[in-house]
Every structure is written in structure tokens, then in C-alpha cells.
Tab-separated table of C-alpha atoms and ligand atoms in Angstrom:
chain	number	residue	atom	x	y	z
A	1	MET	CA	102.842	18.146	61.909
A	2	SER	CA	101.700	20.101	64.882
A	3	ASP	CA	104.163	22.981	64.549
A	4	VAL	CA	103.087	23.986	61.022
A	5	VAL	CA	102.237	27.679	60.682
A	6	TYR	CA	101.454	30.072	57.859
A	7	ILE	CA	103.874	32.865	57.125
A	8	GLU	CA	101.237	35.525	57.807
A	9	ASP	CA	100.940	34.182	61.371
A	10	LEU	CA	104.654	34.222	62.217
A	11	ALA	CA	104.315	37.214	64.516
A	12	GLY	CA	102.499	35.060	67.053
A	13	HIS	CA	105.350	32.519	67.150
A	14	GLU	CA	108.449	34.553	67.870
A	15	GLY	CA	111.109	32.416	69.546
A	16	GLU	CA	109.311	29.156	68.721
A	17	THR	CA	110.469	26.485	66.335
A	18	VAL	CA	107.917	26.107	63.540
A	19	SER	CA	107.484	24.432	60.164
A	20	ILE	CA	106.437	26.238	57.005
A	21	ARG	CA	105.195	24.382	53.944
A	22	GLY	CA	105.632	26.095	50.617
A	23	TRP	CA	107.762	26.700	47.574
A	24	LEU	CA	111.185	28.159	46.973
A	25	TYR	CA	110.660	31.616	45.523
A	26	ASN	CA	114.279	32.661	45.257
A	27	GLN	CA	117.627	31.915	46.827
A	28	ARG	CA	121.134	33.185	47.149
A	29	SER	CA	124.137	31.809	48.843
A	30	SER	CA	127.466	33.144	49.986
A	31	GLY	CA	129.663	30.149	50.698
A	32	LYS	CA	128.739	29.106	54.186
A	33	ILE	CA	125.360	30.807	54.362
A	34	ALA	CA	122.266	30.344	52.180
A	35	PHE	CA	119.195	32.561	52.084
A	36	LEU	CA	116.006	30.832	50.974
A	37	GLN	CA	112.957	32.922	50.088
A	38	VAL	CA	110.057	30.632	50.899
A	39	ARG	CA	106.469	31.473	49.960
A	40	ASP	CA	103.328	29.695	51.106
A	41	GLY	CA	100.526	31.783	49.602
A	42	THR	CA	100.149	33.937	52.698
A	43	GLY	CA	103.513	35.628	52.384
A	44	VAL	CA	107.217	35.229	51.791
A	45	VAL	CA	109.772	34.587	54.512
A	46	GLN	CA	113.522	34.317	54.380
A	47	ALA	CA	115.016	31.149	55.871
A	48	ILE	CA	118.653	31.498	56.741
A	49	VAL	CA	120.801	28.375	56.573
A	50	SER	CA	124.191	28.410	58.157
A	51	ARG	CA	126.367	25.520	57.060
A	52	ASN	CA	127.803	25.109	60.554
A	53	ASP	CA	124.388	24.839	62.181
A	54	VAL	CA	122.798	22.136	60.024
A	55	SER	CA	123.651	18.558	59.175
A	56	GLU	CA	125.667	17.727	56.082
A	57	SER	CA	122.568	16.221	54.425
A	58	VAL	CA	120.443	19.306	55.015
A	59	TRP	CA	123.174	21.522	53.571
A	60	GLU	CA	123.349	19.226	50.557
A	61	SER	CA	119.562	19.366	50.057
A	62	VAL	CA	119.697	23.134	50.141
A	63	GLY	CA	122.226	23.042	47.326
A	64	GLN	CA	119.882	20.971	45.164
A	65	LEU	CA	116.849	23.228	45.473
A	66	THR	CA	115.603	24.887	42.305
A	67	GLN	CA	113.162	27.765	41.890
A	68	GLU	CA	109.614	26.629	42.818
A	69	SER	CA	110.717	23.371	44.431
A	70	SER	CA	108.206	22.421	47.107
A	71	LEU	CA	109.503	21.992	50.619
A	72	ILE	CA	108.985	22.132	54.345
A	73	VAL	CA	111.383	24.290	56.296
A	74	ARG	CA	111.708	24.066	60.048
A	75	GLY	CA	113.417	26.572	62.262
A	76	GLU	CA	113.225	29.260	64.890
A	77	VAL	CA	111.160	32.398	64.274
A	78	LYS	CA	113.337	35.465	64.810
A	79	ALA	CA	112.277	39.072	64.715
A	80	ASP	CA	114.253	41.132	62.231
A	81	GLU	CA	113.333	44.694	61.412
A	82	ARG	CA	114.880	44.491	57.949
A	83	ALA	CA	112.935	41.388	56.938
A	84	PRO	CA	109.745	41.897	54.958
A	85	GLY	CA	106.964	41.066	57.394
A	86	GLY	CA	109.414	41.610	60.272
A	87	PHE	CA	110.453	37.976	60.796
A	88	GLU	CA	112.883	35.435	59.466
A	89	LEU	CA	113.522	31.769	60.095
A	90	GLY	CA	116.769	30.303	61.402
A	91	LEU	CA	116.659	27.063	59.434
A	92	GLU	CA	117.265	23.854	61.378
A	93	ASP	CA	115.753	21.240	59.101
A	94	LEU	CA	114.577	20.953	55.524
A	95	GLU	CA	112.346	18.406	53.847
A	96	THR	CA	112.260	18.546	50.056
A	97	ILE	CA	108.918	17.447	48.633
A	98	HIS	CA	109.646	17.906	44.941
A	99	ILE	CA	112.557	19.315	43.007
A	100	ALA	CA	111.001	21.565	40.358
A	101	GLU	CA	112.120	21.297	36.750
A	102	LYS	CA	113.739	24.362	35.265
A	103	TYR	CA	111.075	26.980	35.924
A	104	PRO	CA	110.059	28.893	32.808
A	105	ILE	CA	109.339	32.171	34.607
A	106	THR	CA	112.466	33.770	36.025
A	107	PRO	CA	112.966	37.177	37.621
A	108	LYS	CA	114.020	38.557	34.210
A	109	GLU	CA	111.512	40.312	31.924
A	110	HIS	CA	109.225	38.134	29.810
A	111	GLY	CA	106.942	39.065	26.916
A	112	ILE	CA	103.240	39.293	27.708
A	113	GLU	CA	102.173	36.496	25.314
A	114	PHE	CA	104.671	34.170	26.954
A	115	LEU	CA	103.365	35.067	30.397
A	116	MET	CA	99.768	34.596	29.259
A	117	ASP	CA	100.652	31.120	27.955
A	118	GLN	CA	102.127	30.437	31.390
A	119	ARG	CA	99.226	31.976	33.281
A	120	HIS	CA	98.841	28.823	35.434
A	121	LEU	CA	102.422	29.391	36.647
A	122	TRP	CA	102.519	33.172	36.390
A	123	LEU	CA	99.894	33.252	39.166
A	124	ARG	CA	102.699	32.345	41.605
A	125	SER	CA	104.540	35.628	41.210
A	126	SER	CA	104.155	38.237	43.908
A	127	ARG	CA	102.431	40.846	41.713
A	128	GLN	CA	99.889	38.331	40.474
A	129	ILE	CA	99.279	37.059	43.985
A	130	ALA	CA	98.647	40.643	45.079
A	131	ALA	CA	96.217	41.234	42.197
A	132	MET	CA	94.291	38.021	42.967
A	133	LYS	CA	94.040	38.971	46.627
A	134	ILE	CA	92.742	42.416	45.747
A	135	ARG	CA	90.166	40.844	43.447
A	136	ALA	CA	89.021	38.469	46.188
A	137	LYS	CA	88.853	41.257	48.763
A	138	VAL	CA	87.006	43.650	46.461
A	139	THR	CA	84.525	40.840	45.739
A	140	ARG	CA	83.924	40.382	49.437
A	141	ILE	CA	83.619	44.123	50.064
A	142	CYS	CA	81.053	44.438	47.259
A	143	ARG	CA	79.005	41.491	48.487
A	144	SER	CA	78.945	42.783	52.051
A	145	TYR	CA	77.936	46.231	50.861
A	146	TYR	CA	74.730	44.864	49.342
A	147	ASP	CA	74.151	42.136	51.937
A	148	ASP	CA	74.367	44.728	54.731
A	149	ARG	CA	71.814	46.995	53.053
A	150	GLY	CA	68.942	44.580	52.718
A	151	PHE	CA	69.596	43.370	49.169
A	152	THR	CA	68.847	39.722	48.461
A	153	LEU	CA	71.340	37.823	46.305
A	154	ILE	CA	69.594	36.367	43.250
A	155	ASP	CA	71.721	34.056	41.137
A	156	SER	CA	70.760	34.595	37.525
A	157	PRO	CA	71.164	31.800	34.960
A	158	ILE	CA	74.217	31.507	32.708
A	159	LEU	CA	72.334	29.805	29.863
A	160	THR	CA	69.585	32.053	28.542
A	161	PRO	CA	67.205	32.261	25.591
A	162	ALA	CA	67.308	36.066	25.310
A	163	SER	CA	69.924	38.760	24.784
A	164	ALA	CA	70.143	41.718	27.158
A	165	GLU	CA	72.851	43.843	25.585
A	166	GLY	CA	72.487	43.544	21.830
A	167	THR	CA	72.784	40.543	19.563
A	168	SER	CA	76.233	41.262	18.141
A	169	THR	CA	78.211	39.967	21.122
A	170	LEU	CA	76.384	36.697	21.848
A	171	PHE	CA	78.059	33.372	22.445
A	172	SER	CA	75.593	30.691	21.406
A	173	THR	CA	75.416	27.014	22.153
A	174	ASP	CA	73.115	24.118	21.347
A	175	TYR	CA	70.472	23.504	24.007
A	176	PHE	CA	69.034	20.187	22.838
A	177	GLY	CA	67.949	21.541	19.493
A	178	GLU	CA	67.271	25.076	20.689
A	179	THR	CA	69.794	27.893	20.700
A	180	ALA	CA	70.931	29.091	24.086
A	181	TYR	CA	73.197	32.056	24.763
A	182	LEU	CA	75.755	32.608	27.464
A	183	THR	CA	74.385	35.453	29.553
A	184	GLN	CA	75.557	38.996	28.823
A	185	SER	CA	73.949	40.322	32.010
A	186	GLY	CA	71.692	39.036	34.771
A	187	GLN	CA	69.500	42.123	34.537
A	188	LEU	CA	66.482	40.632	32.765
A	189	TYR	CA	66.207	38.085	35.579
A	190	LEU	CA	66.723	40.640	38.326
A	191	GLU	CA	63.868	42.838	37.186
A	192	PRO	CA	61.244	40.149	37.948
A	193	ALA	CA	63.097	39.293	41.155
A	194	CYS	CA	63.000	42.889	42.449
A	195	MET	CA	59.214	42.800	42.062
A	196	ALA	CA	59.320	39.845	44.466
A	197	LEU	CA	62.023	40.992	46.872
A	198	GLY	CA	62.316	44.760	46.483
A	199	LYS	CA	66.106	45.092	46.463
A	200	VAL	CA	68.151	42.380	44.769
A	201	TYR	CA	71.571	41.858	43.205
A	202	CYS	CA	73.440	39.244	41.274
A	203	PHE	CA	77.164	38.723	40.978
A	204	GLY	CA	78.515	36.293	38.494
A	205	PRO	CA	80.280	35.660	35.217
A	206	THR	CA	78.934	37.309	32.081
A	207	PHE	CA	79.987	36.796	28.489
A	208	ARG	CA	80.481	39.059	25.508
A	209	ALA	CA	81.855	37.934	22.172
A	210	GLU	CA	83.738	41.226	21.772
A	211	LYS	CA	85.528	41.089	18.477
A	212	SER	CA	88.061	43.728	19.392
A	213	LYS	CA	91.231	43.511	21.418
A	214	THR	CA	91.396	46.295	23.972
A	215	ARG	CA	92.834	46.548	27.435
A	216	ARG	CA	89.345	47.149	28.841
A	217	HIS	CA	87.508	44.173	27.355
A	218	LEU	CA	87.330	40.544	28.329
A	219	LEU	CA	85.140	37.892	26.712
A	220	GLU	CA	84.260	36.536	30.137
A	221	PHE	CA	84.038	38.984	33.021
A	222	TRP	CA	82.244	39.290	36.330
A	223	MET	CA	79.502	41.774	36.887
A	224	LEU	CA	77.725	42.869	40.044
A	225	GLU	CA	74.216	44.078	39.279
A	226	PRO	CA	71.794	45.631	41.782
A	227	GLU	CA	68.148	46.159	40.827
A	228	VAL	CA	65.681	48.149	42.938
A	229	ALA	CA	61.896	48.366	42.650
A	230	PHE	CA	60.500	51.930	42.710
A	231	ALA	CA	63.977	53.400	42.186
A	232	MET	CA	64.319	56.201	39.634
A	233	LEU	CA	67.451	57.244	37.757
A	234	ASP	CA	68.585	59.602	40.540
A	235	ASP	CA	68.199	56.888	43.165
A	236	ILE	CA	70.373	54.519	41.220
A	237	MET	CA	72.993	57.219	40.715
A	238	ASP	CA	73.034	57.703	44.503
A	239	LEU	CA	73.544	53.960	44.933
A	240	ALA	CA	76.313	53.826	42.328
A	241	GLU	CA	78.101	56.734	44.011
A	242	ASP	CA	77.739	55.440	47.560
A	243	SER	CA	78.773	51.893	46.686
A	244	ILE	CA	81.868	52.944	44.737
A	245	GLU	CA	82.980	55.303	47.509
A	246	HIS	CA	82.535	52.472	49.992
A	247	VAL	CA	84.331	49.872	47.886
A	248	VAL	CA	87.320	52.096	47.150
A	249	GLN	CA	87.728	53.453	50.670
A	250	THR	CA	87.366	50.003	52.237
A	251	ALA	CA	89.763	48.473	49.714
A	252	LEU	CA	92.372	51.138	50.516
A	253	VAL	CA	92.398	49.864	54.082
A	254	GLU	CA	91.932	46.134	53.514
A	255	CYS	CA	94.259	45.855	50.513
A	256	ALA	CA	97.006	48.166	51.783
A	257	ASP	CA	99.711	45.478	51.684
A	258	GLU	CA	98.792	44.296	48.198
A	259	LEU	CA	98.629	47.847	46.835
A	260	GLU	CA	102.129	48.365	48.162
A	261	VAL	CA	103.375	45.258	46.334
A	262	LEU	CA	101.859	46.693	43.152
A	263	GLU	CA	103.426	50.092	43.933
A	264	ARG	CA	100.058	51.765	43.482
A	265	ASP	CA	100.126	55.494	44.171
A	266	THR	CA	96.841	55.797	46.054
A	267	THR	CA	96.500	59.598	46.219
A	268	SER	CA	93.830	59.716	43.546
A	269	LEU	CA	91.925	56.868	45.206
A	270	GLN	CA	91.835	58.784	48.497
A	271	ARG	CA	89.840	61.474	46.683
A	272	VAL	CA	87.053	59.037	45.765
A	273	GLN	CA	84.562	60.689	48.128
A	274	LYS	CA	80.958	61.709	47.615
A	275	PRO	CA	79.575	63.675	45.887
A	276	PHE	CA	80.776	62.607	42.431
A	277	PRO	CA	80.181	65.029	39.579
A	278	ARG	CA	77.066	64.303	37.483
A	279	ILE	CA	76.950	65.623	33.948
A	280	SER	CA	74.574	65.008	31.086
A	281	TYR	CA	75.636	63.396	27.832
A	282	ASP	CA	75.165	66.822	26.219
A	283	GLU	CA	77.653	68.361	28.633
A	284	ALA	CA	80.074	65.517	27.978
A	285	VAL	CA	79.824	66.205	24.246
A	286	GLU	CA	80.689	69.859	24.955
A	287	ILE	CA	83.758	68.742	26.896
A	288	LEU	CA	84.875	66.712	23.892
A	289	ALA	CA	84.293	69.644	21.543
A	290	GLY	CA	86.246	71.912	23.892
A	291	ALA	CA	89.128	69.434	23.816
A	292	GLY	CA	89.109	69.531	20.023
A	293	GLU	CA	87.819	65.963	19.624
A	294	GLN	CA	85.879	64.916	16.527
A	295	PHE	CA	82.565	63.790	17.948
A	296	GLU	CA	78.956	64.003	16.847
A	297	TRP	CA	75.919	64.150	19.080
A	298	GLY	CA	74.264	60.730	18.866
A	299	ASP	CA	77.460	58.678	18.814
A	300	ASP	CA	78.537	56.475	21.680
A	301	PHE	CA	81.731	57.324	23.520
A	302	GLY	CA	84.812	55.296	22.705
A	303	GLY	CA	87.537	54.504	25.213
A	304	GLY	CA	89.509	57.596	24.159
A	305	ASP	CA	86.469	59.861	24.567
A	306	GLU	CA	85.837	58.474	28.036
A	307	THR	CA	89.403	59.273	29.017
A	308	VAL	CA	89.122	62.879	27.783
A	309	ILE	CA	85.847	63.361	29.704
A	310	SER	CA	87.092	61.758	32.916
A	311	GLU	CA	90.320	63.796	32.857
A	312	GLN	CA	88.229	66.883	33.629
A	313	PHE	CA	87.442	65.526	37.088
A	314	ASP	CA	89.425	64.356	40.088
A	315	ARG	CA	87.019	61.539	40.977
A	316	PRO	CA	84.605	59.267	39.119
A	317	VAL	CA	82.090	61.141	36.959
A	318	MET	CA	78.551	60.019	36.187
A	319	VAL	CA	77.297	60.773	32.687
A	320	HIS	CA	73.528	60.530	32.329
A	321	ARG	CA	70.840	60.812	29.628
A	322	TYR	CA	72.439	59.215	26.584
A	323	PRO	CA	70.796	59.232	23.171
A	324	THR	CA	68.261	56.409	23.106
A	325	VAL	CA	69.731	55.078	19.861
A	326	VAL	CA	73.079	54.102	21.409
A	327	LYS	CA	71.577	52.372	24.424
A	328	ALA	CA	69.810	49.088	25.120
A	329	PHE	CA	66.145	48.436	24.284
A	330	TYR	CA	64.913	48.351	27.884
A	331	MET	CA	65.858	51.888	28.946
A	332	GLU	CA	63.144	54.336	29.978
A	333	PRO	CA	63.021	57.416	27.775
A	334	ASP	CA	63.296	60.777	29.512
A	335	PRO	CA	59.646	62.003	29.640
A	336	GLU	CA	60.803	65.559	28.912
A	337	ARG	CA	63.059	64.547	26.008
A	338	PRO	CA	62.260	61.097	24.638
A	339	GLU	CA	65.312	61.125	22.350
A	340	VAL	CA	67.464	60.540	25.428
A	341	ALA	CA	67.294	57.581	27.792
A	342	LEU	CA	67.353	57.676	31.592
A	343	ALA	CA	70.719	55.955	31.529
A	344	VAL	CA	73.920	56.507	33.477
A	345	ASP	CA	77.509	55.445	33.020
A	346	MET	CA	80.165	56.003	35.657
A	347	LEU	CA	83.620	56.720	34.267
A	348	ALA	CA	86.624	56.083	36.478
A	349	PRO	CA	89.547	58.503	36.614
A	350	GLU	CA	93.050	57.820	35.266
A	351	GLY	CA	91.775	56.391	31.991
A	352	TYR	CA	90.103	53.292	33.430
A	353	GLY	CA	86.888	54.053	31.561
A	354	GLU	CA	83.340	52.908	32.212
A	355	ILE	CA	83.091	50.955	35.451
A	356	ILE	CA	79.291	51.125	35.790
A	357	GLY	CA	76.450	51.163	33.270
A	358	GLY	CA	72.818	51.362	34.301
A	359	SER	CA	69.414	52.913	33.790
A	360	GLN	CA	65.813	53.280	34.755
A	361	ARG	CA	63.856	50.504	33.000
A	362	ILE	CA	60.781	50.784	30.823
A	363	HIS	CA	57.875	49.719	33.018
A	364	ASP	CA	55.080	50.233	30.501
A	365	HIS	CA	54.174	46.997	28.723
A	366	ASP	CA	53.298	48.413	25.320
A	367	LEU	CA	56.286	50.723	25.082
A	368	LEU	CA	58.612	47.869	25.962
A	369	LEU	CA	56.965	45.597	23.387
A	370	SER	CA	57.405	48.196	20.670
A	371	ARG	CA	61.099	48.605	21.633
A	372	ILE	CA	61.590	44.845	21.414
A	373	HIS	CA	60.192	44.987	17.885
A	374	GLU	CA	62.248	48.036	16.915
A	375	HIS	CA	65.416	46.258	18.017
A	376	GLY	CA	64.535	43.229	15.926
A	377	LEU	CA	64.358	40.953	18.963
A	378	ASN	CA	62.291	37.791	19.059
A	379	GLU	CA	59.205	38.598	21.136
A	380	ASP	CA	58.740	34.982	22.239
A	381	ALA	CA	62.062	34.945	24.060
A	382	TYR	CA	60.977	37.998	26.111
A	383	LYS	CA	57.383	37.006	26.946
A	384	TRP	CA	58.219	36.318	30.563
A	385	TYR	CA	60.127	39.601	30.795
A	386	LEU	CA	57.217	41.542	29.320
A	387	GLU	CA	54.785	39.867	31.678
A	388	ILE	CA	56.262	41.673	34.672
A	389	ARG	CA	54.691	44.793	33.188
A	390	ARG	CA	51.205	43.238	33.403
A	391	TYR	CA	51.097	42.493	37.118
A	392	GLY	CA	51.612	45.554	39.274
A	393	THR	CA	54.278	47.217	37.182
A	394	VAL	CA	56.351	49.956	38.856
A	395	PRO	CA	59.309	52.108	37.885
A	396	HIS	CA	62.566	50.348	38.712
A	397	SER	CA	66.241	50.849	38.061
A	398	GLY	CA	69.583	49.127	38.327
A	399	PHE	CA	73.119	48.998	37.058
A	400	GLY	CA	76.011	46.675	36.380
A	401	MET	CA	79.478	47.172	37.822
A	402	GLY	CA	82.322	45.434	36.003
A	403	LEU	CA	84.464	43.761	38.664
A	404	GLU	CA	87.636	43.584	36.581
A	405	ARG	CA	87.440	47.257	35.617
A	406	VAL	CA	87.092	48.236	39.276
A	407	VAL	CA	89.930	45.929	40.326
A	408	ALA	CA	92.168	47.257	37.518
A	409	TRP	CA	91.482	50.821	38.590
A	410	ILE	CA	92.046	50.213	42.303
A	411	SER	CA	95.179	48.164	41.611
A	412	GLY	CA	96.536	50.552	38.991
A	413	LEU	CA	96.808	47.704	36.466
A	414	PRO	CA	96.565	49.016	32.919
A	415	HIS	CA	95.097	45.853	31.365
A	416	LEU	CA	92.157	43.743	32.570
A	417	ARG	CA	94.025	40.503	31.831
A	418	GLU	CA	95.855	40.702	35.169
A	419	THR	CA	92.685	41.192	37.222
A	420	ILE	CA	91.098	37.776	36.587
A	421	PRO	CA	92.762	34.421	37.257
A	422	TYR	CA	92.310	32.973	33.766
A	423	PRO	CA	91.418	35.722	31.286
A	424	ARG	CA	89.393	34.926	28.190
A	425	LEU	CA	90.529	37.179	25.377
A	426	LEU	CA	90.111	37.303	21.634
A	427	GLY	CA	92.189	34.449	20.234
A	428	ARG	CA	92.963	32.963	23.628
A	429	ILE	CA	91.318	30.140	25.547
A	430	TYR	CA	94.538	28.613	26.967
A	431	PRO	CA	95.226	27.819	29.737
B	1	4AD	O1	77.177	48.724	30.382
B	1	4AD	P1	76.898	47.248	30.395
B	1	4AD	O2	76.915	46.545	29.099
B	1	4AD	O3	75.506	47.100	31.142
B	1	4AD	C1	74.780	45.968	31.290
B	1	4AD	O4	75.130	44.840	30.979
B	1	4AD	C2	73.492	46.177	32.036
B	1	4AD	N1	72.554	45.114	31.682
B	1	4AD	C3	73.789	46.191	33.503
B	1	4AD	C4	72.581	46.490	34.333
B	1	4AD	O5	72.015	47.558	34.196
B	1	4AD	N2	72.188	45.582	35.202
B	1	4AD	O6	77.960	46.529	31.358
B	1	4AD	C5	78.080	46.923	32.701
B	1	4AD	C6	79.532	47.038	33.088
B	1	4AD	C7	80.320	48.090	32.300
B	1	4AD	O7	80.140	49.362	32.860
B	1	4AD	C8	81.730	47.586	32.454
B	1	4AD	O8	82.246	47.978	33.713
B	1	4AD	C9	81.556	46.089	32.463
B	1	4AD	O9	80.217	45.818	32.814
B	1	4AD	N3	81.834	45.506	31.146
B	1	4AD	C10	82.940	44.806	30.842
B	1	4AD	N4	84.019	44.486	31.562
B	1	4AD	C11	84.981	43.752	30.969
B	1	4AD	N5	84.924	43.317	29.701
B	1	4AD	C12	83.853	43.602	28.925
B	1	4AD	N6	83.782	43.141	27.686
B	1	4AD	C13	82.792	44.387	29.494
B	1	4AD	N7	81.607	44.844	29.043
B	1	4AD	C14	81.036	45.522	30.057
B	2	MG	MG1	77.829	50.170	29.104
């Protein structure tokens, strides 16, 4: 059909007769007039059917349509200020492609477990469509940020012999008689790559067998990880700050329509401007003490602690220099205070928690080897990683940004499960 258009392009076709292919989102009828809400993935448009203006068979077909039936509507594009998107369709013809069975998701409220079971259908609702579009746009904004600044994309492997972030959250699988793990982070592969290419990043799925159910944890999530040769902790904090400011401010413009669908109040996002506050772990512990929280120096922050700390600030806060004992084996100790690591976490406002975790890496071969032993890791699996420290080793740093956490924060979605098309959660691998 030559006159097929997408709903998002209707503005360029005012006064023309066009066809739209999609699904029936909703309908209402008042005797001689029917209003069909048709969606096609790019938007929703109302097609108005007047019984007197269409053939008997078209009017009959309209009466048979059920929610989510697939169809092609043909009619004249008319400007209407009251219509969402500014246009509606005066329906002239209708072709039904498939009459949908009774659709399980209706405009009434459903329980979350039910909706999660129906995730493959739930994706069709306007809020979910908005969330998926924001995710896709934020992905693109992030990629361009690094592409435009001379970073080379390095795709790290999904199947790996070594753990990056502790052995308690590994998914393992048989690799022809050897054990392979699903990657927890691409970092160990980026470090060698930055010695080849200077500035690199990876962006892909990562896996953590998290045995707890929280709104901030997925078993499979996407992480964007930059790694930069010669960069020190401060450099990587600058990069974290600049990239998050860029991503949020660009998303506010590019995702404006979707944020409106989600009814996101964006005032706090407007404030995400450099410089972000930078506090040490010690200062963060003082904040917790001041707020009357039970917390001991040397512990890691829980989700609740992160919220208390971030509530002190009106934009993301970077917490640096964590106790070495709570952080990963590869982190460079602070030369002035070896009991703390040159690590940084960025905590988002509004209770969204840690969106970035990173550090300066140990670049001395022998220190790294002793840390591998202290952490009870199998030296053989890290030989290649250690080797980087034998051929022109240099200080280097990087971080990982959790895509779903950033999308949840920007979108104002309280739970990560709505920020990824098919969430993997404890006790759930369906659909
Ligand atoms: O702090 P993490 O564990 O850091 C690393 O994996 C480093 N190797 C990254 C690096 O330096 N290249 O994870 C980084 C980020 C967290 O700040 C958080 O945003 C996200 O990944 N994240 C999760 N997101 C969803 N579900 C989970 N289970 C997550 N675990 C971490
Ligand atoms: Mg972390």
C-alpha cells in the first residue's frame, strides 16, 4: 500500500487520505459514532467512524473489534487541537487482520506478578512503550557520548573463566568439561584493551546471581564500562560526572514526550549539572552517624544507607576511598592510606542508589598477584590479566554504569523490572 504512514508522521499528511497499520488500543462508541484508539508503535491516533459515512460492512467490522485486534484503518488526516499528537483520522475504510482473543490486560489495575507473567503483552501498554523508548534513547545517548570522545568500543566476552566482582554471584555453565561463568563485568578485558587503544568502553549484558529480591537488582543487566590508560581516580570521577550530566540533560530533551507519558516530574533532573559533590567514605559515614543510623566504619553501604547519604545533596554525589576490605581485588590502594581503595561510587538522588561503581586499578604486578591470592582466586584464570602488568604497565582507571539504574532514575520508575524488556529476577525466567 502506497499510502501507509506511521502515526508519528501524520503531521506531514494533513488533508490526505492515508492508511495506518496497527492494533486497537481502546474504543468507545455512542450509537452512530465510534472512536477507535489505534496504536502502531510510533504513537496512538483516534480514528472516528461515523455510521452514515461508511458502508454497512465497515460499520459491522468496527462492532466486532476487540482490544488489541490488528487492523488497517484508512481515512483523512484532520488537525484537531484536542487530539493527542494534534491529529485524528476520519475513518473511511477498515481492514481487520486478526480479531484478538479476550485480552488479559485491561485498563483496570492488575497485580505486579500477573503483569510480569504477561510481560510479552504488557510491553504494549503506553507506559511500558515509553519506558522502552527511554531505554533505547539513553543507550544511544551513552554510546554517542563515548564514540564522540575518541573511545573505541570493545565487545567483551559473555563466557569467561574468571570472576571480576566476587565469587558469590557467579552463574556457571559447562564449557566442554571446563567451568565457564557468565560475565559479571567486562572490565578485566577492557584493561588489556586500553593498553592497546588508550580509551575504550564496552556495553553489554552482565550477570549476577544475586540471591536477594530488591527493586535495584536484576540477575541480568546491562552495563556501560569505560576504561582509560593513564587515568587516575580524579580523572575517572571527572568522566563519570561529565557523562552523567550529558546523558541526563540530553535525555531530558530527547525523551520529553516519554517522560510526560510517565508523568515524571523533571525538576530534580534539571539540577543534574556539574560539579557534583565529592565526599570521602569517611565523610559519608559521618553523615550516617549524624542521621542516627547504626553503621560501622568498614561496612559497605546498603540501599538504605545510600538513600540517607544521597538525600543530603540535590544532585548525584560521588563517594570515594572505600575501605579496601569491602571492594574488589583489583582496586589500587590509596598510597597515603592503604586501608582505603581509590574507588568511587556515584549515588543518584531520590533513592535510586548506586548508578556507577569504579576505581583506579592496581598496575603493579606483584601487588595484584598477592591480592588475587588474598581473595582466594585461582591464579591460572588471571594469568593473562596479570601479564598486562609485565609489559609497559601504567596507572589506569574505569567504571561501570548500570543502564537500568540510570533509566529507572531518569524515568522515575521505582523498580528496575520496568526498565528492561524481559527482566531476569530471583525466581523468574518467564517469559
Ligand atoms: O559496582 P559494580 O559491581 O562494578 C563493576 O562491575 C566494575 N567491574 C565496573 C568497572 O569498574 N568497570 O557494578 C557497576 C554498576 C553499579 O554501580 C550498578 O549501577 C550496576 O552496575 N549494577 C547493577 N544493576 C542492576 N542489577 C544488579 N544486580 C547490579 N549490580 C550492579
Ligand atoms: Mg558497586
